[in-house]
CSV table of C-alpha atoms in Angstrom, one decimal:
chain,number,residue,atom,x,y,z
X,20,UNK,CA,71.0,-21.2,163.9
X,21,UNK,CA,68.7,-18.7,165.6
X,22,UNK,CA,65.1,-18.3,163.4
X,23,UNK,CA,64.1,-14.9,162.5
X,24,UNK,CA,61.0,-15.0,164.7
X,25,UNK,CA,63.4,-15.5,167.8
X,26,UNK,CA,63.1,-13.5,170.4
X,27,UNK,CA,66.8,-12.4,169.9
X,28,UNK,CA,66.5,-11.0,166.9
X,29,UNK,CA,63.0,-9.6,166.9
X,30,UNK,CA,63.5,-6.2,168.6
X,31,UNK,CA,66.2,-5.5,166.0
X,32,UNK,CA,63.8,-6.4,162.9
X,33,UNK,CA,61.1,-4.3,164.8
X,34,UNK,CA,63.2,-1.5,164.9
X,35,UNK,CA,64.2,-1.7,161.5
X,36,UNK,CA,60.3,-2.2,160.4
X,37,UNK,CA,59.4,1.0,162.4
X,38,UNK,CA,62.3,2.8,161.0
X,39,UNK,CA,61.2,1.7,157.5
X,40,UNK,CA,57.9,3.1,158.1
X,41,UNK,CA,58.9,6.4,159.5
X,42,UNK,CA,60.9,7.2,156.4
X,43,UNK,CA,57.9,5.9,154.2
X,44,UNK,CA,56.0,8.0,156.1
X,45,UNK,CA,58.1,10.7,155.8
X,46,UNK,CA,58.9,10.6,152.2
X,47,UNK,CA,55.0,10.5,151.5
X,48,UNK,CA,54.3,13.3,153.4
X,49,UNK,CA,57.0,15.3,151.6
X,50,UNK,CA,55.3,14.3,148.2
X,51,UNK,CA,51.7,15.3,149.5
X,52,UNK,CA,53.1,18.8,150.2
X,53,UNK,CA,54.6,19.5,146.5
X,54,UNK,CA,53.4,19.9,143.4
X,55,UNK,CA,55.1,18.4,140.1
X,56,UNK,CA,55.2,20.0,136.7
X,57,UNK,CA,56.5,18.1,134.0
X,58,UNK,CA,58.2,19.6,131.0
X,59,UNK,CA,59.7,18.5,127.5
X,60,UNK,CA,62.5,20.8,127.3
X,61,UNK,CA,65.2,21.2,124.0
X,62,UNK,CA,68.2,23.5,124.9
X,63,UNK,CA,70.5,24.6,122.1
X,64,UNK,CA,73.7,26.3,122.8
X,65,UNK,CA,76.7,28.2,121.4
X,66,UNK,CA,79.5,28.9,123.5
X,67,UNK,CA,82.4,30.8,121.9
X,68,UNK,CA,86.1,31.8,123.0
X,69,UNK,CA,88.0,34.6,121.4
X,70,UNK,CA,91.7,34.0,122.3
X,71,UNK,CA,93.7,37.4,122.7
X,72,UNK,CA,97.1,36.6,124.3
X,73,UNK,CA,98.3,33.7,126.4
X,74,UNK,CA,96.4,34.2,129.6
X,75,UNK,CA,93.4,36.5,128.1
X,76,UNK,CA,90.5,35.5,126.2
X,77,UNK,CA,86.8,36.9,125.6
X,78,UNK,CA,84.0,34.5,126.1
X,79,UNK,CA,80.2,35.1,124.3
X,80,UNK,CA,77.7,32.5,124.8
X,81,UNK,CA,73.9,32.2,123.5
X,82,UNK,CA,71.2,29.5,124.9
X,83,UNK,CA,68.1,28.7,122.7
X,84,UNK,CA,66.1,27.2,125.4
X,85,UNK,CA,62.7,25.8,124.3
X,86,UNK,CA,60.0,23.9,125.8
X,87,UNK,CA,58.1,21.1,124.2
X,88,UNK,CA,61.2,20.4,122.4
X,89,UNK,CA,61.7,23.4,120.4
X,90,UNK,CA,57.7,24.9,119.7
X,91,UNK,CA,57.6,27.2,122.8
X,92,UNK,CA,59.7,29.7,124.5
X,93,UNK,CA,61.0,28.9,127.7
X,94,UNK,CA,64.3,31.0,128.1
X,95,UNK,CA,66.9,33.1,126.0
X,96,UNK,CA,69.8,33.9,127.7
X,97,UNK,CA,72.7,35.9,126.3
X,98,UNK,CA,76.1,35.6,128.4
X,99,UNK,CA,79.6,37.4,128.0
X,100,UNK,CA,82.7,37.7,129.9
X,101,UNK,CA,86.4,37.9,130.1
X,102,UNK,CA,88.9,35.0,130.9
X,103,UNK,CA,91.9,35.1,132.7
X,104,UNK,CA,94.2,31.8,132.4
X,105,UNK,CA,96.2,31.4,135.6
X,106,UNK,CA,97.8,28.1,134.4
X,107,UNK,CA,96.9,25.0,132.4
X,108,UNK,CA,94.5,24.1,135.3
X,109,UNK,CA,92.7,27.0,136.9
X,110,UNK,CA,90.7,29.4,134.8
X,111,UNK,CA,89.0,32.9,135.9
X,112,UNK,CA,86.0,34.5,134.4
X,113,UNK,CA,83.7,37.4,135.1
X,114,UNK,CA,81.2,38.9,133.0
X,115,UNK,CA,77.5,39.8,132.7
X,116,UNK,CA,74.2,37.9,131.6
X,117,UNK,CA,70.8,39.0,130.2
X,118,UNK,CA,68.1,36.7,130.4
X,119,UNK,CA,64.4,36.4,129.3
X,120,UNK,CA,62.2,33.8,130.9
X,121,UNK,CA,58.6,33.1,129.5
X,122,UNK,CA,55.6,31.8,131.0
X,123,UNK,CA,55.6,27.9,130.7
X,124,UNK,CA,54.2,24.9,132.0
X,125,UNK,CA,51.5,24.3,134.5
X,126,UNK,CA,52.9,26.7,137.0
X,127,UNK,CA,54.8,29.7,135.8
X,128,UNK,CA,57.7,30.7,137.8
X,129,UNK,CA,55.9,34.4,138.7
X,130,UNK,CA,52.5,34.4,139.6
X,131,UNK,CA,51.4,36.9,136.9
X,132,UNK,CA,52.2,34.2,134.2
X,133,UNK,CA,54.3,36.9,132.2
X,134,UNK,CA,57.6,36.8,130.6
X,135,UNK,CA,60.1,38.8,132.8
X,136,UNK,CA,63.8,39.9,132.1
X,137,UNK,CA,66.7,39.0,134.5
X,138,UNK,CA,70.3,40.9,134.7
X,139,UNK,CA,73.2,39.1,135.9
X,140,UNK,CA,76.8,39.5,137.2
X,141,UNK,CA,78.8,36.7,137.7
X,142,UNK,CA,82.2,35.5,138.8
X,143,UNK,CA,83.4,32.2,137.6
X,144,UNK,CA,86.3,29.7,138.8
X,145,UNK,CA,87.1,26.4,136.8
X,146,UNK,CA,89.4,24.0,137.7
X,147,UNK,CA,90.7,21.4,135.8
X,148,UNK,CA,91.8,18.0,137.6
X,149,UNK,CA,92.7,15.1,134.8
X,150,UNK,CA,92.3,11.5,136.3
X,151,UNK,CA,94.0,9.1,134.2
X,152,UNK,CA,92.2,9.5,130.5
X,153,UNK,CA,89.3,11.1,132.3
X,154,UNK,CA,89.2,14.9,132.2
X,155,UNK,CA,87.7,15.8,135.1
X,156,UNK,CA,86.7,19.6,135.8
X,157,UNK,CA,85.0,21.5,138.9
X,158,UNK,CA,83.2,25.0,138.0
X,159,UNK,CA,82.3,27.5,140.7
X,160,UNK,CA,80.1,30.2,140.2
X,161,UNK,CA,78.7,33.4,142.2
X,162,UNK,CA,76.0,35.3,140.7
X,163,UNK,CA,74.3,38.7,141.7
X,164,UNK,CA,70.8,38.4,140.2
X,165,UNK,CA,68.4,41.4,139.3
X,166,UNK,CA,65.0,40.0,138.4
X,167,UNK,CA,62.1,41.8,137.1
X,168,UNK,CA,58.8,41.0,138.9
X,169,UNK,CA,55.4,41.9,138.4
X,170,UNK,CA,52.7,42.7,141.4
X,171,UNK,CA,49.7,42.6,138.8
X,172,UNK,CA,48.8,40.7,135.9
X,173,UNK,CA,47.8,43.8,134.3
X,174,UNK,CA,50.9,45.6,134.7
X,175,UNK,CA,52.5,46.4,130.9
X,176,UNK,CA,56.1,46.0,132.5
X,177,UNK,CA,57.6,44.5,135.6
X,178,UNK,CA,56.9,46.6,138.7
X,179,UNK,CA,59.8,46.2,140.3
X,180,UNK,CA,63.4,44.7,140.4
X,181,UNK,CA,64.3,41.9,143.2
X,182,UNK,CA,68.0,41.3,144.0
X,183,UNK,CA,69.4,38.1,144.8
X,184,UNK,CA,72.3,35.9,145.2
X,185,UNK,CA,73.3,32.5,144.0
X,186,UNK,CA,75.9,30.0,144.0
X,187,UNK,CA,76.7,27.3,141.8
X,188,UNK,CA,79.0,24.3,141.6
X,189,UNK,CA,79.2,22.0,138.6
X,190,UNK,CA,81.1,18.4,138.3
X,191,UNK,CA,81.8,17.3,134.8
X,192,UNK,CA,83.6,14.2,133.8
X,193,UNK,CA,85.0,13.5,129.8
X,194,UNK,CA,86.3,10.4,128.3
X,195,UNK,CA,87.7,10.4,124.8
X,196,UNK,CA,87.0,7.3,122.7
X,197,UNK,CA,89.6,5.2,121.0
X,198,UNK,CA,92.2,7.5,121.5
X,199,UNK,CA,94.6,8.5,125.4
X,200,UNK,CA,93.1,12.1,125.1
X,201,UNK,CA,90.8,14.5,123.2
X,202,UNK,CA,92.4,15.7,119.9
X,203,UNK,CA,91.3,16.1,116.6
X,204,UNK,CA,88.7,13.8,114.9
X,205,UNK,CA,87.7,12.2,118.3
X,206,UNK,CA,84.6,11.4,119.6
X,207,UNK,CA,83.9,11.5,123.3
X,208,UNK,CA,81.5,10.8,126.1
X,209,UNK,CA,80.7,13.1,128.9
X,210,UNK,CA,78.4,13.7,132.2
X,211,UNK,CA,77.9,16.6,134.5
X,212,UNK,CA,75.9,17.8,137.6
X,213,UNK,CA,75.2,21.3,138.8
X,214,UNK,CA,73.7,22.6,141.9
X,215,UNK,CA,72.2,25.9,142.1
X,216,UNK,CA,71.6,27.5,145.6
X,217,UNK,CA,70.4,30.6,146.6
X,218,UNK,CA,71.4,32.8,149.6
X,219,UNK,CA,70.8,36.2,150.9
X,220,UNK,CA,67.5,38.6,151.1
X,221,UNK,CA,64.5,38.1,149.1
X,222,UNK,CA,65.3,34.2,149.3
X,223,UNK,CA,63.3,33.2,151.7
X,224,UNK,CA,62.5,29.4,151.9
X,225,UNK,CA,63.7,29.0,148.4
X,226,UNK,CA,67.4,27.9,149.2
X,227,UNK,CA,67.4,25.0,146.7
X,228,UNK,CA,67.2,26.7,143.4
X,229,UNK,CA,67.8,24.0,140.6
X,230,UNK,CA,69.8,21.1,139.6
X,231,UNK,CA,71.0,20.2,136.2
X,232,UNK,CA,72.1,16.5,134.8
X,233,UNK,CA,73.6,16.0,131.5
X,234,UNK,CA,74.5,12.9,129.5
X,235,UNK,CA,76.3,13.7,126.2
X,236,UNK,CA,78.1,12.2,123.4
X,237,UNK,CA,80.6,14.3,121.5
X,238,UNK,CA,83.0,14.7,118.8
X,239,UNK,CA,86.0,17.1,118.2
X,240,UNK,CA,86.4,17.9,114.9
X,241,UNK,CA,89.5,20.3,115.1
X,242,UNK,CA,91.0,22.9,117.6
X,243,UNK,CA,88.1,25.3,116.7
X,244,UNK,CA,85.0,23.2,116.4
X,245,UNK,CA,83.1,20.7,118.9
X,246,UNK,CA,79.9,19.4,118.9
X,247,UNK,CA,78.0,17.5,121.6
X,248,UNK,CA,74.6,16.4,122.6
X,249,UNK,CA,72.3,14.2,124.7
X,250,UNK,CA,70.0,13.9,127.4
X,251,UNK,CA,69.3,16.7,129.7
X,252,UNK,CA,67.6,17.2,132.9
X,253,UNK,CA,66.8,20.2,134.8
X,254,UNK,CA,64.8,20.2,138.4
X,255,UNK,CA,63.5,23.4,139.3
X,256,UNK,CA,62.0,24.9,142.6
X,257,UNK,CA,59.8,27.6,142.2
X,258,UNK,CA,60.7,30.7,144.2
X,259,UNK,CA,56.8,30.6,145.5
X,260,UNK,CA,54.3,28.3,146.9
X,261,UNK,CA,50.9,27.5,145.6
X,262,UNK,CA,48.1,26.7,148.0
X,263,UNK,CA,50.8,26.2,150.5
X,264,UNK,CA,52.6,23.7,148.6
X,265,UNK,CA,56.4,23.9,147.1
X,266,UNK,CA,56.3,23.3,143.0
X,267,UNK,CA,59.1,21.6,141.4
X,268,UNK,CA,59.4,21.2,137.7
X,269,UNK,CA,60.7,18.2,136.3
X,270,UNK,CA,62.2,19.2,132.7
X,271,UNK,CA,63.6,16.5,130.9
X,272,UNK,CA,64.6,16.5,127.2
X,273,UNK,CA,67.4,17.2,124.6
X,274,UNK,CA,70.6,19.5,124.8
X,275,UNK,CA,73.0,20.6,121.8
X,276,UNK,CA,76.2,22.4,122.5
X,277,UNK,CA,78.2,23.8,119.8
X,278,UNK,CA,81.7,25.0,121.2
X,279,UNK,CA,83.9,27.3,119.3
X,280,UNK,CA,87.7,28.3,120.0
X,281,UNK,CA,88.9,31.2,117.9
X,282,UNK,CA,92.7,32.2,118.1
X,283,UNK,CA,92.6,35.7,117.3
X,284,UNK,CA,96.7,36.3,118.2
X,285,UNK,CA,98.8,37.0,115.3
X,286,UNK,CA,100.9,34.3,114.0
C-alpha cells in the first residue's frame, strides 16, 4: 500500500490543496467586496382567479409585504391580468402591476432613501408537468419595468423614470398528503425557487436581480379556497454600489398565501 506521504501521491495532494486554497481565497475576496443587509420580512398575499369561460379567466392579486414581520412597510404590490388556458398543462397570462417600494433595512434600494413607484407590464407562461403524485410546475415571466428614481433626497417626487427588462423563472413542486391527488379537505406541502435576471439598457452590472425560496404547508378547503404558508427567503442584489461594493439583502421570514378561485360561468 502506498502511503499518503509518498512521492507518487504528493503532487496530486499538493494540487488539491493549492486548488482548495485558491477557492477559499476567492470566496473570502468575494465576501470582502460585498455588503450584507439582513432583514426579517412577512409577506401576506391573496391571488384570485375569476373564471369567465372554459379558456378565459381574470387574475387579481395583492401582496402586503412587510419588514420586521409586520411593523414596517417593505412593498405594496397590486397585479392584475387575463389568463388563457391553452390546455390542461399550459396557461398564458398578460397583465399590469403597480408597486410601491419603501425604504427599509440598512441600505435602501435607492440612494435617496425614499419611497418610489414602479409600473410593470408582464407576460407569463405556466407549464404543469406532474410526476407521479407530485405536481410540478414551471413559470416563465417577462417584465417591462418603469421605475421612479430620485436624483436628490430633497425632491418631492421622482425626478425621472428608468426603464428596464427582467426575466423570471420559478420551479414549484407540490405534494398532497394522505391522498393520491389534491382535492377538497386535503393538506399538502410545497417548495419553490424563483430566479430573477435583469437585462437591457439601464441594468449595468446588476444582471442578477434576486432569488426567492419558499418552503410551505397548505390546505385545500374546497374548489374555491386554499391557504398555505411557511418559510420564505428573498435574496436581493441592489442596483447600486456603496463604497464600490455590491450590496446583497438577505431577507428571511414568513409568507402566507390565500388562493381564491371563483367560477363566474352560468350553470
